mmCIF file of N, CA and C in Angstrom:
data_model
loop_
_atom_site.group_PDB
_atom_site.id
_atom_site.type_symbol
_atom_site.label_atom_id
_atom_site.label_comp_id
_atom_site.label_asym_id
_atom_site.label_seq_id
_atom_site.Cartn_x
_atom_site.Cartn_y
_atom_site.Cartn_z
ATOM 1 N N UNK A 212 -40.471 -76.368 -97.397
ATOM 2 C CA UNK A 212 -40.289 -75.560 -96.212
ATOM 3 C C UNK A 212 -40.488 -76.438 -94.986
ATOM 4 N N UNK A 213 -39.044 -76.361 -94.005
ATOM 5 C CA UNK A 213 -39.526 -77.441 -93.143
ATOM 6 C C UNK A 213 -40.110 -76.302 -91.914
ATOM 7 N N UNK A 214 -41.067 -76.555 -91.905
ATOM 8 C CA UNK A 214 -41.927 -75.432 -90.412
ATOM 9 C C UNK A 214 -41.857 -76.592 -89.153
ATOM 10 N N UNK A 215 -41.225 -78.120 -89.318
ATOM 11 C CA UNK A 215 -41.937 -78.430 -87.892
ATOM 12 C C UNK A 215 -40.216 -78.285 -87.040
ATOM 13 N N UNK A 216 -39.197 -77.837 -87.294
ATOM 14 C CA UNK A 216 -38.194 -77.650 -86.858
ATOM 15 C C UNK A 216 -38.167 -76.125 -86.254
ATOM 16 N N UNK A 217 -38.001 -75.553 -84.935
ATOM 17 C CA UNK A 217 -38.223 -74.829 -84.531
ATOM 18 C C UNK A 217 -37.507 -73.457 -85.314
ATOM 19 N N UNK A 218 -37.909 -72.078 -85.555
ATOM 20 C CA UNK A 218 -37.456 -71.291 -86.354
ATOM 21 C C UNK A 218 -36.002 -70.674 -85.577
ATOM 22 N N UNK A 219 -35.114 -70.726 -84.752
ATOM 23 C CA UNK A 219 -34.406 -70.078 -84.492
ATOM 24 C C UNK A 219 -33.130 -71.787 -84.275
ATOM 25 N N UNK A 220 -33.307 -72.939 -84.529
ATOM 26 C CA UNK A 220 -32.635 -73.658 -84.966
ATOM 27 C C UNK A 220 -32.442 -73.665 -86.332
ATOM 28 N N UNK A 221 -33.257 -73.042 -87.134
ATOM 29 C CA UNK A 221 -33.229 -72.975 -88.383
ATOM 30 C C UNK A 221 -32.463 -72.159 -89.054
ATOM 31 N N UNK A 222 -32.410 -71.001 -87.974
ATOM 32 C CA UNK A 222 -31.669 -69.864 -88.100
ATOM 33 C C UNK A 222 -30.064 -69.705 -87.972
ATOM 34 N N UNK A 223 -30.421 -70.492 -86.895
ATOM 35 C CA UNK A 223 -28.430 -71.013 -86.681
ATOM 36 C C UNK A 223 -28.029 -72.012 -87.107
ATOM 37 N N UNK A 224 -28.731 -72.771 -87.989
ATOM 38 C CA UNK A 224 -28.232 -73.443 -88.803
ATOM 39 C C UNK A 224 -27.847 -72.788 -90.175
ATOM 40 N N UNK A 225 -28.081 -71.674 -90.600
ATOM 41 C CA UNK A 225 -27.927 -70.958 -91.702
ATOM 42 C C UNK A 225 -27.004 -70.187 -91.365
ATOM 43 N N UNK A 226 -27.054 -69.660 -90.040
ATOM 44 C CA UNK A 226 -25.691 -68.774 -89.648
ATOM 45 C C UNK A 226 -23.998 -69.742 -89.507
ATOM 46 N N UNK A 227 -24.854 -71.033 -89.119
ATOM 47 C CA UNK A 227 -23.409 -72.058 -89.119
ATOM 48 C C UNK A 227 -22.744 -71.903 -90.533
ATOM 49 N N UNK A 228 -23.831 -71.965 -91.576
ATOM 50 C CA UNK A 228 -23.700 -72.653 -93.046
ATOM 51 C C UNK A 228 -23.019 -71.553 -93.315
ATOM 52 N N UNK A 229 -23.270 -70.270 -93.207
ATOM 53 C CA UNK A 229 -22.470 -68.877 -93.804
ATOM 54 C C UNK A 229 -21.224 -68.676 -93.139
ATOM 55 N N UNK A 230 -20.813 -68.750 -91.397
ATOM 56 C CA UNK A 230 -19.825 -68.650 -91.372
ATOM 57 C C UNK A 230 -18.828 -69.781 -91.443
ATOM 58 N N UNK A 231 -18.951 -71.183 -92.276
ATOM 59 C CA UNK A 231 -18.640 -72.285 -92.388
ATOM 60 C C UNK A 231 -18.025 -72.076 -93.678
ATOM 61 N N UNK A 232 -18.744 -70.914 -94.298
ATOM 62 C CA UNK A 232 -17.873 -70.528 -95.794
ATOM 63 C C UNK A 232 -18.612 -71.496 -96.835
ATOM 64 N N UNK A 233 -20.389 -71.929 -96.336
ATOM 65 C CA UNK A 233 -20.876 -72.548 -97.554
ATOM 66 C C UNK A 233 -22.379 -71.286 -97.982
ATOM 67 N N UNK A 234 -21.624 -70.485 -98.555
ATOM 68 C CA UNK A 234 -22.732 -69.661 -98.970
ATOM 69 C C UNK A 234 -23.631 -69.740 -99.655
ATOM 70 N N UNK A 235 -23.874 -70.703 -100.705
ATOM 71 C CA UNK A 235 -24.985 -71.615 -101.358
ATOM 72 C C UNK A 235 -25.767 -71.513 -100.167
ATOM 73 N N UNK A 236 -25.443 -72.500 -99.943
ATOM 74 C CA UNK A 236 -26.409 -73.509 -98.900
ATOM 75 C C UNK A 236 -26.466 -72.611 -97.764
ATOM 76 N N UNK A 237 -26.330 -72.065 -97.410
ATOM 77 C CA UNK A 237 -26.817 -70.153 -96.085
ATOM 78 C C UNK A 237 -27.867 -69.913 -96.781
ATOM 79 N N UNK A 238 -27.754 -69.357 -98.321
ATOM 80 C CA UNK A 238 -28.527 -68.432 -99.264
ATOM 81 C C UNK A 238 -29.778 -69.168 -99.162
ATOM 82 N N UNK A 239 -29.329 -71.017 -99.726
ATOM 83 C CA UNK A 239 -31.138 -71.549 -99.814
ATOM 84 C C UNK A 239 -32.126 -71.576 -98.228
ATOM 85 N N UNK A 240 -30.909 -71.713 -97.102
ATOM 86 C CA UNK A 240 -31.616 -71.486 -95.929
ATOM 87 C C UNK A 240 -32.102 -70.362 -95.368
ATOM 88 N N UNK A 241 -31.406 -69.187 -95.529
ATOM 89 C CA UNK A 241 -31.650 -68.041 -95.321
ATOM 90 C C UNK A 241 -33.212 -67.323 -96.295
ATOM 91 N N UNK A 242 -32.970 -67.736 -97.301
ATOM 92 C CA UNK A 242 -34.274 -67.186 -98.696
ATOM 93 C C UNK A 242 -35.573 -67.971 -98.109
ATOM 94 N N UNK A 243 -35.147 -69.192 -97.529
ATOM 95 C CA UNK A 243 -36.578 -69.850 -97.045
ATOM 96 C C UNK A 243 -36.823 -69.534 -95.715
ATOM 97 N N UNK A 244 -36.582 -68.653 -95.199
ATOM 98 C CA UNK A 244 -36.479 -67.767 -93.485
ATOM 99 C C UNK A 244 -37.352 -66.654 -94.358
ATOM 100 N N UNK A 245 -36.661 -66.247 -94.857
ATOM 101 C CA UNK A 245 -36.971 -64.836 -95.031
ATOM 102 C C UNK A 245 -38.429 -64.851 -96.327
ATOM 103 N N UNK A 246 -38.277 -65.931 -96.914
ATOM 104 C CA UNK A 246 -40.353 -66.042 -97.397
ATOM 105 C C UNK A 246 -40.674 -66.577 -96.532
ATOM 106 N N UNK A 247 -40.699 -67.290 -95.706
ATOM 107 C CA UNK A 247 -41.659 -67.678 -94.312
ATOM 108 C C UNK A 247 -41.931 -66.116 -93.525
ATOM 109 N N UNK A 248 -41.275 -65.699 -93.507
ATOM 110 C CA UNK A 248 -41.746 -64.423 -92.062
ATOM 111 C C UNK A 248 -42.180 -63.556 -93.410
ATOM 112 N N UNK A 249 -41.908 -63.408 -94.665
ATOM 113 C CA UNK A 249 -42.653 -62.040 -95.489
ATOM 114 C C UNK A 249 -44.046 -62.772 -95.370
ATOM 115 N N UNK A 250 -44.078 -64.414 -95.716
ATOM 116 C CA UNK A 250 -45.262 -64.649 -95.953
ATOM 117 C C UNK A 250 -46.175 -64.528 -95.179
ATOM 118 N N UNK A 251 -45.798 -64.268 -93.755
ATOM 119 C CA UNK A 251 -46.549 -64.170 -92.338
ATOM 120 C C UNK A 251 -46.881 -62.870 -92.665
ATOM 121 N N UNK A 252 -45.855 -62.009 -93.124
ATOM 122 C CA UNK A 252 -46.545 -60.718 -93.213
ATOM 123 C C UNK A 252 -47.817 -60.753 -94.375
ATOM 124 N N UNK A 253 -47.493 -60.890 -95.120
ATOM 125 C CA UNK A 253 -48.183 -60.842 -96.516
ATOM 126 C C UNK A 253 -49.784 -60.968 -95.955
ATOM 127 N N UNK A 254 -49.904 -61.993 -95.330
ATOM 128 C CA UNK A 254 -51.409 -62.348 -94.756
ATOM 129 C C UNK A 254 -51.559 -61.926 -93.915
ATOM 130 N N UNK A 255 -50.662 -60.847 -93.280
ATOM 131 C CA UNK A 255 -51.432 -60.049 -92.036
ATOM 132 C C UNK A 255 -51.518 -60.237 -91.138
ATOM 133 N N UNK A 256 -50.513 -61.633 -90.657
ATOM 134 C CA UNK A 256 -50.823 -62.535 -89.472
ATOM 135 C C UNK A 256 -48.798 -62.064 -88.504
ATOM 136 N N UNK A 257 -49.330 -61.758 -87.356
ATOM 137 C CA UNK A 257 -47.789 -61.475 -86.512
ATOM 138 C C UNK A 257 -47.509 -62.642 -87.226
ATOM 139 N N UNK A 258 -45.616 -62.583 -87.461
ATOM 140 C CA UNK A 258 -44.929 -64.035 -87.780
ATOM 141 C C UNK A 258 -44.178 -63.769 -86.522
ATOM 142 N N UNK A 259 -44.885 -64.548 -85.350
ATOM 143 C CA UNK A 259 -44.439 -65.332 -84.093
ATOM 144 C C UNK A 259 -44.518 -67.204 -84.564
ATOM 145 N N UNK A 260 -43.008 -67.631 -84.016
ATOM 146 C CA UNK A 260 -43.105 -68.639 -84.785
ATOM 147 C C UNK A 260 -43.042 -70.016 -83.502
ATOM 148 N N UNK A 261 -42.822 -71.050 -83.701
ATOM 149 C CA UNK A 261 -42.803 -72.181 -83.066
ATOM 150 C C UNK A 261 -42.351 -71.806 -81.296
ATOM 151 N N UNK A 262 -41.164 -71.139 -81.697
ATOM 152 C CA UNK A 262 -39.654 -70.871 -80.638
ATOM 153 C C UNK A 262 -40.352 -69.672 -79.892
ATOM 154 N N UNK A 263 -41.447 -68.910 -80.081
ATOM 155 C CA UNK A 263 -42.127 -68.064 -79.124
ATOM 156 C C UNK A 263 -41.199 -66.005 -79.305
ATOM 157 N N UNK A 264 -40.828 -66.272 -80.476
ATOM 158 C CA UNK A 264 -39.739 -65.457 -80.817
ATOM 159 C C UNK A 264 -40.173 -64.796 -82.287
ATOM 160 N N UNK A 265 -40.414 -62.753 -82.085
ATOM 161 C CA UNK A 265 -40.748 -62.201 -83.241
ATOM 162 C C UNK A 265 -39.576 -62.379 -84.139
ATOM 163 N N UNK A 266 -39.644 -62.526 -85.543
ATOM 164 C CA UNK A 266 -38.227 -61.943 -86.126
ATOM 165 C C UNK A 266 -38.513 -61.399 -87.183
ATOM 166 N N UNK A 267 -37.493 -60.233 -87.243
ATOM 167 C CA UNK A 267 -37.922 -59.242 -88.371
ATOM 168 C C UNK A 267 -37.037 -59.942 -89.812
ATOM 169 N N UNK A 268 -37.144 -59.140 -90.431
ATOM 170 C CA UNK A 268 -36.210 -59.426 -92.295
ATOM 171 C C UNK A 268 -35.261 -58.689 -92.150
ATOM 172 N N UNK A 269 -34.935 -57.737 -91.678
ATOM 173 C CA UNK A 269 -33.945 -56.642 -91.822
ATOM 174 C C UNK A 269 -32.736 -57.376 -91.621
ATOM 175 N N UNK A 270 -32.202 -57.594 -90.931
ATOM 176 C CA UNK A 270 -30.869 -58.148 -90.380
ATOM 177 C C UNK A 270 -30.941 -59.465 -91.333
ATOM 178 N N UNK A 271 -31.852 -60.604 -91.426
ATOM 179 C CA UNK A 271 -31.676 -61.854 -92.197
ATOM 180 C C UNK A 271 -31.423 -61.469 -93.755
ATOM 181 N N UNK A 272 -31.979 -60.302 -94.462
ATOM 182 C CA UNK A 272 -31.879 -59.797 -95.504
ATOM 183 C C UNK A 272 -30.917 -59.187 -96.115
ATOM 184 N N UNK A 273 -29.748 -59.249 -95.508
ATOM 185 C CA UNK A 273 -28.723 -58.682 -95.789
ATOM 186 C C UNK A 273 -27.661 -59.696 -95.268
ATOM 187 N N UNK A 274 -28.195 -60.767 -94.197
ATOM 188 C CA UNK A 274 -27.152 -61.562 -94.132
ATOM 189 C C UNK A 274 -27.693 -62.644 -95.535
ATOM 190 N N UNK A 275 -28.522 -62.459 -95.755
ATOM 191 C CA UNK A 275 -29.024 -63.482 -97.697
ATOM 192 C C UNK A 275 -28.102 -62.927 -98.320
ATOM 193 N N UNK A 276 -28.235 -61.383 -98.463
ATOM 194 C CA UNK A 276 -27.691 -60.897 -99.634
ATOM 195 C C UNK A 276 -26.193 -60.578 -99.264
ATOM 196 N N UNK A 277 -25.664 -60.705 -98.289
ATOM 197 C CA UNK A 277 -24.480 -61.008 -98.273
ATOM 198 C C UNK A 277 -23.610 -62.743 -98.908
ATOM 199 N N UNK A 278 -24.367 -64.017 -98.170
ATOM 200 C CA UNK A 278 -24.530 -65.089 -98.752
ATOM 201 C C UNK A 278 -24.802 -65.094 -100.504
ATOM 202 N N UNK A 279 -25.377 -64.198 -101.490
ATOM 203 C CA UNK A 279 -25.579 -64.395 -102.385
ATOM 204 C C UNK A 279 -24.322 -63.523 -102.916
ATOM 205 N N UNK A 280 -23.462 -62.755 -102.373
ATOM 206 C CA UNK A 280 -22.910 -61.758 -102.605
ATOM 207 C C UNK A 280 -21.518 -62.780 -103.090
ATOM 208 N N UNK A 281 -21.092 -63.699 -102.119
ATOM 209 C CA UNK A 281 -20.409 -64.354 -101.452
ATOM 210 C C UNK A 281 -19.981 -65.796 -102.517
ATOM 211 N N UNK A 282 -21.417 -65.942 -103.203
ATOM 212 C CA UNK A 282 -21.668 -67.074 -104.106
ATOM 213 C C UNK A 282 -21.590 -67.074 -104.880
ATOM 214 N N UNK A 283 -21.379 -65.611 -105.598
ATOM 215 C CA UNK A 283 -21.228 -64.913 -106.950
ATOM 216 C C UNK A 283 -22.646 -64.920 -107.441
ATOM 217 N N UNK A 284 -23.765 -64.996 -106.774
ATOM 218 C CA UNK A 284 -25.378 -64.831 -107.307
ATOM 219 C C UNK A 284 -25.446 -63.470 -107.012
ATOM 220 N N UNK A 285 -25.124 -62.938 -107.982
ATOM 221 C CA UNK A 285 -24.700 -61.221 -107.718
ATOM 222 C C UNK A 285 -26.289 -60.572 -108.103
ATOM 223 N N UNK A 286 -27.032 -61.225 -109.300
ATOM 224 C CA UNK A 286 -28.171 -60.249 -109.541
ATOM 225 C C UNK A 286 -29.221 -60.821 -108.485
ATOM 226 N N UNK A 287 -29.100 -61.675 -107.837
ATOM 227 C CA UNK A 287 -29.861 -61.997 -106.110
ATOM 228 C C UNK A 287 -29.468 -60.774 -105.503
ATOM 229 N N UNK A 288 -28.516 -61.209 -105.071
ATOM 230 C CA UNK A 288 -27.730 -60.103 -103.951
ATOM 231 C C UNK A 288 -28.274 -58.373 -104.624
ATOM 232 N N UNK A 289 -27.977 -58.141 -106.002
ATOM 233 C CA UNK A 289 -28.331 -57.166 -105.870
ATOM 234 C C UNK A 289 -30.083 -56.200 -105.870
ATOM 235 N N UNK A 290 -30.746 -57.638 -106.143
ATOM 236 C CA UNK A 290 -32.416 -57.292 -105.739
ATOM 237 C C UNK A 290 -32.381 -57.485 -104.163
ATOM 238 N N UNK A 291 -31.903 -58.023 -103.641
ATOM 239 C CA UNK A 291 -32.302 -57.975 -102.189
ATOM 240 C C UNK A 291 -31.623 -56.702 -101.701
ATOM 241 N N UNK A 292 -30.382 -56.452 -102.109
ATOM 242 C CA UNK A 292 -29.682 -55.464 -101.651
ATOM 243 C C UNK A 292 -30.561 -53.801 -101.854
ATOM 244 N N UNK A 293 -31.319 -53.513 -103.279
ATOM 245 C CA UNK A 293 -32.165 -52.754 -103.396
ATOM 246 C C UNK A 293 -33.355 -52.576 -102.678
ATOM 247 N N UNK A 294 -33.739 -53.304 -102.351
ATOM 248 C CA UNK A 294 -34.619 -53.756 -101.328
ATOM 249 C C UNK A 294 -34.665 -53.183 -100.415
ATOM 250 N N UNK A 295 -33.703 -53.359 -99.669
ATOM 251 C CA UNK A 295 -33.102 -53.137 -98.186
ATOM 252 C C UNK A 295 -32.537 -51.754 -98.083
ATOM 253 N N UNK A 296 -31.591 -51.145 -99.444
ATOM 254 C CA UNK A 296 -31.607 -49.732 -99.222
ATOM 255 C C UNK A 296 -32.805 -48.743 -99.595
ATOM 256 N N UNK A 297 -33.707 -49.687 -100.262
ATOM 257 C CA UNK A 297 -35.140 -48.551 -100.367
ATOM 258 C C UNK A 297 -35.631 -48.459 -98.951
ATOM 259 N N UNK A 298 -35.938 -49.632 -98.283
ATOM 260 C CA UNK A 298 -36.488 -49.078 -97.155
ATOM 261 C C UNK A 298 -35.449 -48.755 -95.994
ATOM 262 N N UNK A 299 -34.300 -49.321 -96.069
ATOM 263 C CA UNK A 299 -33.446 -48.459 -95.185
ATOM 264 C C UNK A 299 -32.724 -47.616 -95.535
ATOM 265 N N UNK A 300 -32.760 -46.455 -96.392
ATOM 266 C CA UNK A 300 -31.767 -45.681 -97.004
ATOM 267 C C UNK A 300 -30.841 -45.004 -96.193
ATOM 268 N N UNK A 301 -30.596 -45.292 -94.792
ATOM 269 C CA UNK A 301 -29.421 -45.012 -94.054
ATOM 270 C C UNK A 301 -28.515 -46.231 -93.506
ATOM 271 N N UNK A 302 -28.880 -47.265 -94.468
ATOM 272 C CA UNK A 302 -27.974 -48.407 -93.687
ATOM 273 C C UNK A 302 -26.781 -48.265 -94.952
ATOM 274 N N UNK A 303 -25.610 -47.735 -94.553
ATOM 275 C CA UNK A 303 -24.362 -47.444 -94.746
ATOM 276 C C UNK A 303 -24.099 -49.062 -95.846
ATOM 277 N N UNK A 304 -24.044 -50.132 -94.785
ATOM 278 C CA UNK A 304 -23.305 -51.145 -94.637
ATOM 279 C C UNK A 304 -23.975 -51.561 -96.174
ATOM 280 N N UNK A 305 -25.623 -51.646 -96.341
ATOM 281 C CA UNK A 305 -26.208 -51.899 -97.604
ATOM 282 C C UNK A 305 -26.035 -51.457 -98.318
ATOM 283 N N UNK A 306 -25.783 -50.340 -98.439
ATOM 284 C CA UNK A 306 -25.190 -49.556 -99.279
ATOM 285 C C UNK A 306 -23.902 -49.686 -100.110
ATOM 286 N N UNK A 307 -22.805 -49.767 -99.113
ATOM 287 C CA UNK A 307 -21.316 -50.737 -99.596
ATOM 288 C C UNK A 307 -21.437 -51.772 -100.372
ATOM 289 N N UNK A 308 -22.595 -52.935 -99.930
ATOM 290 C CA UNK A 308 -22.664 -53.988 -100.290
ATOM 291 C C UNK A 308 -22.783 -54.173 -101.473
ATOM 292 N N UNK A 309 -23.481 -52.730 -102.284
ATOM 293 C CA UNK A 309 -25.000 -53.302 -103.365
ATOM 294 C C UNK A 309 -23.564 -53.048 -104.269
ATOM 295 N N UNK A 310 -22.649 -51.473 -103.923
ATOM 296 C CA UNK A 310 -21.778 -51.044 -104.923
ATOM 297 C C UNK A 310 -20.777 -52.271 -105.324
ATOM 298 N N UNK A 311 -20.277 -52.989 -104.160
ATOM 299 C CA UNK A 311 -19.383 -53.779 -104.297
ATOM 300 C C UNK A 311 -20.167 -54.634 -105.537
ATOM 301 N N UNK A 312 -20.972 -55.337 -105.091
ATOM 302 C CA UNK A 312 -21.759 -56.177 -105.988
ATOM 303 C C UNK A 312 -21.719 -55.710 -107.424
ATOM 304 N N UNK A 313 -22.426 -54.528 -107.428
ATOM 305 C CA UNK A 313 -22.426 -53.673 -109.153
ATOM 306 C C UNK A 313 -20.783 -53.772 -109.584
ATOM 307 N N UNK A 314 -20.041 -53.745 -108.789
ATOM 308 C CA UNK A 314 -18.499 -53.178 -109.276
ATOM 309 C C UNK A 314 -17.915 -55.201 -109.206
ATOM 310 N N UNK A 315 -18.360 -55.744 -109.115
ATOM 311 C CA UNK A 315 -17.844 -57.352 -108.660
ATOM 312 C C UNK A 315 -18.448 -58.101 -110.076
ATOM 313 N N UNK A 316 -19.803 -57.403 -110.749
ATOM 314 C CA UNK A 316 -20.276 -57.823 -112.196
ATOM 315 C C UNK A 316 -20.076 -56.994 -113.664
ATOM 316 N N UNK A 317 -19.004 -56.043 -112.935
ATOM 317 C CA UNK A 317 -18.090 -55.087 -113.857
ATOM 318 C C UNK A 317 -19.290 -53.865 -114.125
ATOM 319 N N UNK A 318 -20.272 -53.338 -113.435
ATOM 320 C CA UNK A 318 -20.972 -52.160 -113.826
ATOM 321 C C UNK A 318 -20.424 -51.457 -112.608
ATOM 322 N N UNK A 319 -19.048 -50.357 -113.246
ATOM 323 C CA UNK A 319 -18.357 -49.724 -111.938
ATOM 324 C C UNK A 319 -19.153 -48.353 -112.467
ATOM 325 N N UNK A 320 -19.612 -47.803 -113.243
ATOM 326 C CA UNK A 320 -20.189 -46.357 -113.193
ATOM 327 C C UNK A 320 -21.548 -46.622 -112.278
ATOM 328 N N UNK A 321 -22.261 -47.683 -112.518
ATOM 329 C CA UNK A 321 -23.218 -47.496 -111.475
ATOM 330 C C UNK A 321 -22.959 -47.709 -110.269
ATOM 331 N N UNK A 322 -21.897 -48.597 -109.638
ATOM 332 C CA UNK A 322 -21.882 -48.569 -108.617
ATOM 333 C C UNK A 322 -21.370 -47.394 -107.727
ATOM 334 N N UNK A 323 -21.118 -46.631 -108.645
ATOM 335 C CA UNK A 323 -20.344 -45.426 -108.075
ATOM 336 C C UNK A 323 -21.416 -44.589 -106.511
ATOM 337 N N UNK A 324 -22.741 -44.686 -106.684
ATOM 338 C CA UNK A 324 -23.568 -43.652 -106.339
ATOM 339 C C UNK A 324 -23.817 -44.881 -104.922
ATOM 340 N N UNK A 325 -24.066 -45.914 -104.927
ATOM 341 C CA UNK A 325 -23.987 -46.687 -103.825
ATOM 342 C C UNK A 325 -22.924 -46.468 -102.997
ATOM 343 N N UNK A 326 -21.821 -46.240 -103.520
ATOM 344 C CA UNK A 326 -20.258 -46.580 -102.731
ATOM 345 C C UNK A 326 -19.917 -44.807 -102.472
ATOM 346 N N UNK A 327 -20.766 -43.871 -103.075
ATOM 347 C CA UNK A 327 -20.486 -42.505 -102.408
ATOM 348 C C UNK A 327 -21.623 -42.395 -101.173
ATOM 349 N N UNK A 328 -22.792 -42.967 -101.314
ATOM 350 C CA UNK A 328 -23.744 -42.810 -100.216
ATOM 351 C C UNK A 328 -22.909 -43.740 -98.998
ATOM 352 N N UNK A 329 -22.589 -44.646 -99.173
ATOM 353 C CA UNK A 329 -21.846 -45.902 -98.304
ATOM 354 C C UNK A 329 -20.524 -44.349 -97.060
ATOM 355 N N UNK A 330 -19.826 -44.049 -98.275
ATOM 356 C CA UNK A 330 -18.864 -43.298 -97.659
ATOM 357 C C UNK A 330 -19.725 -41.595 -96.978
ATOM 358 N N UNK A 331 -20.980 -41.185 -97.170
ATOM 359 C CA UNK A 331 -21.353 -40.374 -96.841
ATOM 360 C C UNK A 331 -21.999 -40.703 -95.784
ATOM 361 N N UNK A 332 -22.722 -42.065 -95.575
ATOM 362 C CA UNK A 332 -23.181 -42.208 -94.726
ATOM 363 C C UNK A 332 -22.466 -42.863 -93.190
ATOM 364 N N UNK A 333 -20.899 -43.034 -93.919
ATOM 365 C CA UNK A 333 -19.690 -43.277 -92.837
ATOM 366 C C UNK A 333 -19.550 -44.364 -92.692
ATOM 367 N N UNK A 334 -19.180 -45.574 -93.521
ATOM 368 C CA UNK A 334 -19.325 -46.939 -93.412
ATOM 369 C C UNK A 334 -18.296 -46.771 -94.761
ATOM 370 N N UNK A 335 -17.568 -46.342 -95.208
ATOM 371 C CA UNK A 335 -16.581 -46.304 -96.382
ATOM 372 C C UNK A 335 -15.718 -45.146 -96.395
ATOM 373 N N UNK A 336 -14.924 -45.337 -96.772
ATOM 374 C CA UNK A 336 -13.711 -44.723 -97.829
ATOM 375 C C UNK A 336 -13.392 -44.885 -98.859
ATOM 376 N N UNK A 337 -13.294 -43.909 -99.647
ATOM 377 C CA UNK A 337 -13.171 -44.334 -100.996
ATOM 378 C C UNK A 337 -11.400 -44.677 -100.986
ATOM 379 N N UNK A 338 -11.065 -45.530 -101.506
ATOM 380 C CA UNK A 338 -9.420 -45.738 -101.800
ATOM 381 C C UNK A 338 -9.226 -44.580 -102.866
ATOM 382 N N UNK A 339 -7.558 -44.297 -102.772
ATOM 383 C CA UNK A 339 -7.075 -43.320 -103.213
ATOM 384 C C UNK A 339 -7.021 -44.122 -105.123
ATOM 385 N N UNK A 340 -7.031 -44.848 -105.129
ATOM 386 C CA UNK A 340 -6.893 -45.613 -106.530
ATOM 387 C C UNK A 340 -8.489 -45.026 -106.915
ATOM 388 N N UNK A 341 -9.076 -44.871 -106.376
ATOM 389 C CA UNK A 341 -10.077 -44.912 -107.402
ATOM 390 C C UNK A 341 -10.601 -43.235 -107.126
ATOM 391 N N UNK A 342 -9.429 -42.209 -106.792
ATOM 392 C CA UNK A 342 -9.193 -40.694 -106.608
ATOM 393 C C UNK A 342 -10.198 -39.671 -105.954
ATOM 394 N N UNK A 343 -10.301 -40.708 -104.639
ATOM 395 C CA UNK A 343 -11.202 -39.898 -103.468
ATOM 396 C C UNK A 343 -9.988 -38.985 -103.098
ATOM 397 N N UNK A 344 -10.052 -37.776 -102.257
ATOM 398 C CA UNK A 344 -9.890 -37.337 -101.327
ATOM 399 C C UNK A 344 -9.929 -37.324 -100.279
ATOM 400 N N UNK A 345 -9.032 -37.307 -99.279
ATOM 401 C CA UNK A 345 -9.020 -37.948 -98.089
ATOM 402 C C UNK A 345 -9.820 -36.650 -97.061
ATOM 403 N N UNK A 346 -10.058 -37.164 -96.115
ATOM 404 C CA UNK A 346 -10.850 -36.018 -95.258
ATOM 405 C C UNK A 346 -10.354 -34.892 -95.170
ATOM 406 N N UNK A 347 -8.345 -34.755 -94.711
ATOM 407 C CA UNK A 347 -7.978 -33.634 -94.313
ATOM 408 C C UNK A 347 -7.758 -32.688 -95.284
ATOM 409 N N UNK A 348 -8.002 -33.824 -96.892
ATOM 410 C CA UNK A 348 -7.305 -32.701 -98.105
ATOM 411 C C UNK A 348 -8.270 -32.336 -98.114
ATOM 412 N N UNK A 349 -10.040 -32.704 -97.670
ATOM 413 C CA UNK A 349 -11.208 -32.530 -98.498
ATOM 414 C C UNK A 349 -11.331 -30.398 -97.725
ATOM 415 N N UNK A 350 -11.090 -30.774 -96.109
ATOM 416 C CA UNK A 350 -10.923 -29.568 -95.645
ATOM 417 C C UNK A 350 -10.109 -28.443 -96.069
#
């Protein structure tokens, strides 16, 4: 863990690495962000870091598990992704993510209940291939 490099260079260096299309290497930078600030939590201590700047997990935790999503480290992606919809069970977008993931390692009956919350919570549509109903027929 490099701590003497300030934490929000660290950060955009992981955001370079993901939208650079090297999702490996996001994932190992991003996973070592995101145990540095749990570990701040863990001991109880604010994780205010070098750069004078709080940062939460929420947003970095889903850009991991997007990066792992991305890398085909699908049973990563999908513990972090559980994660993130236990304690956010209205984030739509996590929701999409976890189903895609379940349906990307061929378990499409489970992903089913992710990818109906995703579309209930308004962040999806189900495609007609896989015999949603569209809003106006649903009326």
């Amino acid at each position: 863990m490099n701590t003497t490099t300030p934490f929000s260079l660290r950060l955009s260096l992981a955001q370079g690495l993901f939208d650079r299309g090297d999702f490996r290497e996001a994932a190992l930078a991003l996973a070592e962000l995101v145990e540095e600030i749990e570990g701040a939590a863990a001991r109880e201590t604010t994780p205010t870091f070098d750069d004078g700047v709080l940062h939460g997990t929420d947003d970095l935790r889903l850009l991991l598990a997007r990066a792992y999503y991305h890398s085909a480290q699908l049973g990563r992606a999908e513990v972090t992704l559980a994660r993130i919809t236990t304690e956010s069970p209205t984030d739509a977008y996590a929701h999409l993510l976890l189903g895609r993931t379940l349906q990307r390692a061929g378990r499409h009956a489970e992903a089913a209940r992710p990818l109906a919350l995703a579309e209930i919570l308004g962040d999806y549509e189900r495609p007609q291939v896989y015999g949603a109903t569209t809003r106006s027929e649903a009326v």
